[in-house]
Coordinates of C-alpha atoms and ligand atoms in Angstrom, one line a residue:
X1390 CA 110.9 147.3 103.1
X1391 CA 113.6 146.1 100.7
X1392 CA 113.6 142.6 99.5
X1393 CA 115.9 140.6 99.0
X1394 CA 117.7 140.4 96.2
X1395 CA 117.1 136.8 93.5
X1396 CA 120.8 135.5 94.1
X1397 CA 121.6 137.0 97.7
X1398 CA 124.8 135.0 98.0
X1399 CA 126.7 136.0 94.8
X1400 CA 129.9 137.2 95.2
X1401 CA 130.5 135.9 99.0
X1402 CA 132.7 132.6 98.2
X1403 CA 135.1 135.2 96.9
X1404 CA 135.0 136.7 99.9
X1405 CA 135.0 134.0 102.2
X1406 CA 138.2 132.8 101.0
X1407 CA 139.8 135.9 100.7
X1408 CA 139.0 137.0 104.1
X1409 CA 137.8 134.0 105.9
X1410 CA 134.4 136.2 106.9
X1411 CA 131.9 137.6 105.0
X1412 CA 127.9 139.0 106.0
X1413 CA 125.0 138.4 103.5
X1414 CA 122.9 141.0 102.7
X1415 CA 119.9 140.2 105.0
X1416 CA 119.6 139.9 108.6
X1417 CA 116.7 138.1 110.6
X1418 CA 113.3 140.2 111.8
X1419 CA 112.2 141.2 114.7
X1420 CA 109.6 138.1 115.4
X1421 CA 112.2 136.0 114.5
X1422 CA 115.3 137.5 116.6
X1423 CA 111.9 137.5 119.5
X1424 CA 111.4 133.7 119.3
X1425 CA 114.7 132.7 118.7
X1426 CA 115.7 134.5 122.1
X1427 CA 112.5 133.3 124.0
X1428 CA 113.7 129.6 123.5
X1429 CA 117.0 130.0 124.3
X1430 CA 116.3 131.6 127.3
X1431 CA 113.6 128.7 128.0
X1432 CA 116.5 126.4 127.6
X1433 CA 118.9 128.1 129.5
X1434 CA 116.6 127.7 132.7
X1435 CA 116.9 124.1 131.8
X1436 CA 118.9 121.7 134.0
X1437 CA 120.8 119.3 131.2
X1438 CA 124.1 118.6 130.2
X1439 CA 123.9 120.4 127.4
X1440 CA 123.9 124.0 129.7
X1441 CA 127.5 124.9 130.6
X1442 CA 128.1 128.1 133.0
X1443 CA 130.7 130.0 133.8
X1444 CA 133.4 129.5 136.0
X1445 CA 131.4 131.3 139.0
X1446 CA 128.6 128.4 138.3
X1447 CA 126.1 129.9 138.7
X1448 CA 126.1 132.3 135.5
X1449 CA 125.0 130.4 132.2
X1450 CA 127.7 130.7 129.7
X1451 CA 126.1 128.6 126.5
X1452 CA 123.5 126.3 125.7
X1453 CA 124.5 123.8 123.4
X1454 CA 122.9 121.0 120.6
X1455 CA 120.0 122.4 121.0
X1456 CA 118.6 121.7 117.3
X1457 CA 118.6 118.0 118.3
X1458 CA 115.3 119.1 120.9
X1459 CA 114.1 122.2 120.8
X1460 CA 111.7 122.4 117.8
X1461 CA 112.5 126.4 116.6
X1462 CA 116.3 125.8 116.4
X1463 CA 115.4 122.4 114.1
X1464 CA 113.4 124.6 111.9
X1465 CA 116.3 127.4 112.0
X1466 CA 119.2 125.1 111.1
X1467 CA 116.9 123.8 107.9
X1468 CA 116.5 127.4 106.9
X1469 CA 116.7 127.6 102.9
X1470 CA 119.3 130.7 103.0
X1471 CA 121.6 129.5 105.6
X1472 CA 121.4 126.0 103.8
X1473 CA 122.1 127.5 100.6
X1474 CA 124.8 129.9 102.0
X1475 CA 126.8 127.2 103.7
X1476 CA 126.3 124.5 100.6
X1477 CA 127.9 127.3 98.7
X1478 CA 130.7 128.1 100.6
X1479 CA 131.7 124.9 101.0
X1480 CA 130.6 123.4 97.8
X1481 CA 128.6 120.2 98.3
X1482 CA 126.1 118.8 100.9
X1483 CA 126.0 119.8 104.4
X1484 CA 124.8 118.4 107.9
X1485 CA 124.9 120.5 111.8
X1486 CA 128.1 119.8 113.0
X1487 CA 127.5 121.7 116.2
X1488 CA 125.0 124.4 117.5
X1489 CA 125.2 126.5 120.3
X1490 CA 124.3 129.7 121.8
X1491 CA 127.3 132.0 124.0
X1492 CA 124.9 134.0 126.4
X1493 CA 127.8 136.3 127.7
X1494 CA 125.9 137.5 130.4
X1495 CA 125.9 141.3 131.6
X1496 CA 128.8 142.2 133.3
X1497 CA 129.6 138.2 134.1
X1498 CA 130.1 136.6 130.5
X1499 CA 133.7 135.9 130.0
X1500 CA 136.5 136.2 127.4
X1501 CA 136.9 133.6 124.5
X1502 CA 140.9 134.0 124.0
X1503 CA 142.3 133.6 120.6
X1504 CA 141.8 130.3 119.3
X1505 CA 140.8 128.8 116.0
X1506 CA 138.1 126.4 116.0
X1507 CA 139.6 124.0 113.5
X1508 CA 142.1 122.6 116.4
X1509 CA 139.4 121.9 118.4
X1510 CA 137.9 119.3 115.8
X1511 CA 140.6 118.4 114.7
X1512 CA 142.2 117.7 117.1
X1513 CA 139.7 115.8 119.3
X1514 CA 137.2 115.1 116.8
X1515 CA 139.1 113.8 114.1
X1516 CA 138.0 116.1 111.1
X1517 CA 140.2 116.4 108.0
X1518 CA 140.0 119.4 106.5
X1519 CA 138.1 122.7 107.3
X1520 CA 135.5 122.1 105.3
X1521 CA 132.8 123.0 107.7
X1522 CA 131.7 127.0 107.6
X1523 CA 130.4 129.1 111.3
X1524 CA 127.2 130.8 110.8
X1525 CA 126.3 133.4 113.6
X1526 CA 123.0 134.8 114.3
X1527 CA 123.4 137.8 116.9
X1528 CA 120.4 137.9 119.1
X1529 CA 121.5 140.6 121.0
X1530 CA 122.6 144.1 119.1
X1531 CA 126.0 144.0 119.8
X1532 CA 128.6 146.3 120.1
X1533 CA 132.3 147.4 121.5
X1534 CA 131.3 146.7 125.1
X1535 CA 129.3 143.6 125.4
X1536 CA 132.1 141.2 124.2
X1537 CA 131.7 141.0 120.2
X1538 CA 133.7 138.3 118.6
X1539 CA 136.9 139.6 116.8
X1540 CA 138.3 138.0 113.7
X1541 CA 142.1 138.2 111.9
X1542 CA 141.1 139.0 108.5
X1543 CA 143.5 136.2 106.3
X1544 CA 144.4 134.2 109.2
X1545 CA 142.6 131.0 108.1
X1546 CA 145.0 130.4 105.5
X1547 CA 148.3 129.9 107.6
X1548 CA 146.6 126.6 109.0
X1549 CA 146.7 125.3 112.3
X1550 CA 148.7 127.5 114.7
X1551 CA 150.5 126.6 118.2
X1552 CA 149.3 123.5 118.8
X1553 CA 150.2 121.8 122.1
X1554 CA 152.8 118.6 121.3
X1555 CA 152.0 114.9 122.1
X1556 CA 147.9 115.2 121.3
X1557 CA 148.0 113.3 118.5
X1558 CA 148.6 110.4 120.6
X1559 CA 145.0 109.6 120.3
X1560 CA 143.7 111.1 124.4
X1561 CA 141.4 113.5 124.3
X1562 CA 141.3 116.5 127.0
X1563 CA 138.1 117.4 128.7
X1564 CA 135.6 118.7 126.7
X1565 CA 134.9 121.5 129.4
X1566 CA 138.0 122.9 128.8
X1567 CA 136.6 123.1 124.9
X1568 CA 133.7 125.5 125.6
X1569 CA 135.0 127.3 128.8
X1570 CA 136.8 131.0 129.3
X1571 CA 140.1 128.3 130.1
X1572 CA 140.1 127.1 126.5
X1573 CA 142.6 124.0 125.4
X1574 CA 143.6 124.9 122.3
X1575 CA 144.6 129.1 121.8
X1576 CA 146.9 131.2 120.1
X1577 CA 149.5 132.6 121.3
X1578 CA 148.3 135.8 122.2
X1579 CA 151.7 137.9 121.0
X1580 CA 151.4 136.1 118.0
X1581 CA 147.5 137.0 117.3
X1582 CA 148.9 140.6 118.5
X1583 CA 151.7 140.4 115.6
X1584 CA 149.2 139.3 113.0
X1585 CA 146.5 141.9 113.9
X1586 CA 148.8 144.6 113.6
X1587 CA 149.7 143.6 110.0
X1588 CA 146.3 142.2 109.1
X1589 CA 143.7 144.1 111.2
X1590 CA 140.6 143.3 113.2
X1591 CA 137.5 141.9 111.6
X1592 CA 134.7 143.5 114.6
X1593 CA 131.2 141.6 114.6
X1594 CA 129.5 144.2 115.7
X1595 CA 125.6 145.0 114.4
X1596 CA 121.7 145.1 115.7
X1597 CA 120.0 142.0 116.8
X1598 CA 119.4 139.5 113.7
X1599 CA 122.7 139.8 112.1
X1600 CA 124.3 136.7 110.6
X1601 CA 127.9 136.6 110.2
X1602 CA 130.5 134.0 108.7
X1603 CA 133.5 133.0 109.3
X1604 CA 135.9 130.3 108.6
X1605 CA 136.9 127.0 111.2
X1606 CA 140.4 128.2 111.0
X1607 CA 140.4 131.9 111.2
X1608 CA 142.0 133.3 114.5
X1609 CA 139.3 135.0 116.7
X1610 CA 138.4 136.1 120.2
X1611 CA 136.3 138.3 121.9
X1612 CA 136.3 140.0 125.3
X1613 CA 135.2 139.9 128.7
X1614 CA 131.0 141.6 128.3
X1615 CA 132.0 144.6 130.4
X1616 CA 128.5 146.2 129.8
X1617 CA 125.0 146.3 131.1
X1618 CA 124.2 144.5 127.5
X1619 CA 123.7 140.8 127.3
X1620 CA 125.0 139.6 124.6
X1621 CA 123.9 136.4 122.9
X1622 CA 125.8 134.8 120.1
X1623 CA 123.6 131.6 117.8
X1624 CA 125.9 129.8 116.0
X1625 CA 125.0 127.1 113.4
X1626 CA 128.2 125.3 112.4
X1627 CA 127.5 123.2 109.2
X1628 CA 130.0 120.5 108.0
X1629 CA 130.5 119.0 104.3
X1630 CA 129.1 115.7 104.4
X1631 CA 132.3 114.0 103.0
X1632 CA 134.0 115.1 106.1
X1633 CA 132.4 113.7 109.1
X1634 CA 134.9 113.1 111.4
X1635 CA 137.0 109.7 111.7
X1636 CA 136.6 109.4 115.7
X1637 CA 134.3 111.5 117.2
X1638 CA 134.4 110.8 121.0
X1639 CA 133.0 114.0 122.3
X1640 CA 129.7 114.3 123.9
X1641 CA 126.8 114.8 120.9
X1642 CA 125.7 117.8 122.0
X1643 CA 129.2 119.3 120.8
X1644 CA 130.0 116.9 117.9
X1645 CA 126.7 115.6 115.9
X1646 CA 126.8 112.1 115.1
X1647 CA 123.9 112.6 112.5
X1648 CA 125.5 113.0 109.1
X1649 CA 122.6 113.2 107.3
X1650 CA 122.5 116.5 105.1
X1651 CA 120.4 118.7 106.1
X1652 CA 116.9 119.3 103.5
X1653 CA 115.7 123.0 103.1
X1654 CA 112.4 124.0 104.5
X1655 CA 111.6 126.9 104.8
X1656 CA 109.3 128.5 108.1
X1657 CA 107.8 132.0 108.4
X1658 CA 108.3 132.2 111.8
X1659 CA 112.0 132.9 110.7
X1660 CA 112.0 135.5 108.1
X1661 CA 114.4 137.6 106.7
X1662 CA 114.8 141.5 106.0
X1663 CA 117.3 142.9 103.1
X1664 CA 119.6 145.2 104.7
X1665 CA 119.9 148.9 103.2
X1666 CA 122.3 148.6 100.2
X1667 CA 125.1 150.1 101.3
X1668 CA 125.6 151.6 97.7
X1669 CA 122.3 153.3 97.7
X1670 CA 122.9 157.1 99.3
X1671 CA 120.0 159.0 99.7
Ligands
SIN2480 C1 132.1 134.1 121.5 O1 131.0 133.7 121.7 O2 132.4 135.2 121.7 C2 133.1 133.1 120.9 C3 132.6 132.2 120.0 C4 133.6 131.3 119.4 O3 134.7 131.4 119.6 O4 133.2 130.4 118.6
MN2481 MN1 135.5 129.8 118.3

């Protein structure tokens, strides 16, 4: 098997803030993807408030904050690549802002409309500036029919788009309405259409074990899972430390109040494989 590359993350800050996405050259194993995907469906069976379901509910949509108790997903956030990855995109110290899992179920996982996550903590969180950086883990191979998320290549750097008036008035909407298919904070879907036709989709599509990055303010969605696939979505968001947010009111499970930046250590129950080098024909 190949290995992975000395400096695995050269080159992607370029990209990142060209594109407001980028993949690293390395996706997690099999054992890995395996446990991962054994405790999240441990917690999912869980009655807490940190297990929200869909609007039927009865179907689990997402499992969230679970780094703060389950032991595996503490030892993944602290994982030396992902720490290194989002220390260099954003360029300084980091901490877990949130962590969460999207389940979308077979043929019951609903739509995320187009929405940029930046208004969301913004907006009711109080963060600055998007210096924070999404890291997704697939644990499900995804693909065209089992909901991936879709990205607007560029769209991160027109800044916060179609925000509803009065909220800066200090209220705060539900936080329900943050993490369910009725989401508080979207783009306007012409609009989103407008852009992708001149900018393109961005498809996160790939086996089980894939991480993928994108930006707090790139415009994304994805689809209703209209397959016999589950599809299960990890993702790690990581904030700089300078910008903890001002008035976090939100429930902790969705907005950490542990600023502490995060230390590297690194676990071989969550190991990586290279991925074949796409320059490399045979
Ligand atoms: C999804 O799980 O498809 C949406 C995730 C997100 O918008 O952050
Ligand atoms: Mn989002």
């Amino acid at each position: 098997m190949a290995s992975i590359g000395a400096a695995p993350h050269v080159g992607l800050k370029s990209a990142y803030e060209r594109d407001g996405w980028c993949e690293p050259p390395y996706r997690f194993g099999d054992a890995a993807v395996a446990l991962l995907r054994e405790r999240t469906l441990a917690i999912s069976r869980e009655r807490r408030p940190e297990v929200v379901h869909e609007k039927d509910g009865g179907t689990v949509r997402a499992i969230h904050g679970c780094h703060a108790f389950d032991e595996v997903c503490a030892a993944l956030v602290r994982h030396p690549y992902l720490v290194e990855l989002a220390e260099e995109l954003i360029g300084g110290p980091v901490y877990v802002y949130q962590f969460k899992v999207n389940l979308k179920q077979a043929h019951e996982g609903a739509a995320w409309p187009w929405h940029q996550d930046f208004a969301f903590w913004h907006e009711e969180d109080g963060m600055r500036r998007p210096d924070a950086v999404n890291i997704a883990i697939s644990l499900d191979d995804v693909h065209e029919d089992n909901g991936p998320l879709m990205a607007i290549p560029g769209s991160h750097r027109l800044g916060l788009l179609d925000l509803p008036e009065g909220r800066a008035d200090g209220t705060e909407s539900d936080w329900r309405s943050h993490v369910s298919a009725d989401l508080a904070y979207t783009v306007d879907a012409d609009r989103a259409g407008a852009l992708a036709e001149e900018s393109g989709r961005k498809l996160f599509v790939g086996p089980r074990g894939s991480v993928q990055v994108f930006h707090p303010s790139i415009v994304h969605s994805s689809s209703n899972n209209v397959s016999a696939d589950r599809r299960a979505l990890l993702l790690i968001t990581y904030n700089a430390v300078a910008n903890a947010p001002v008035r976090p009111t939100r429930p902790a499970f969705l907005v950490s109040r542990d600023t502490t930046p995060v230390t590297p250590r690194a676990d071989e129950r969550l190991a990586l494989q290279a991925l074949p080098d796409p320059t490399v024909s045979l």
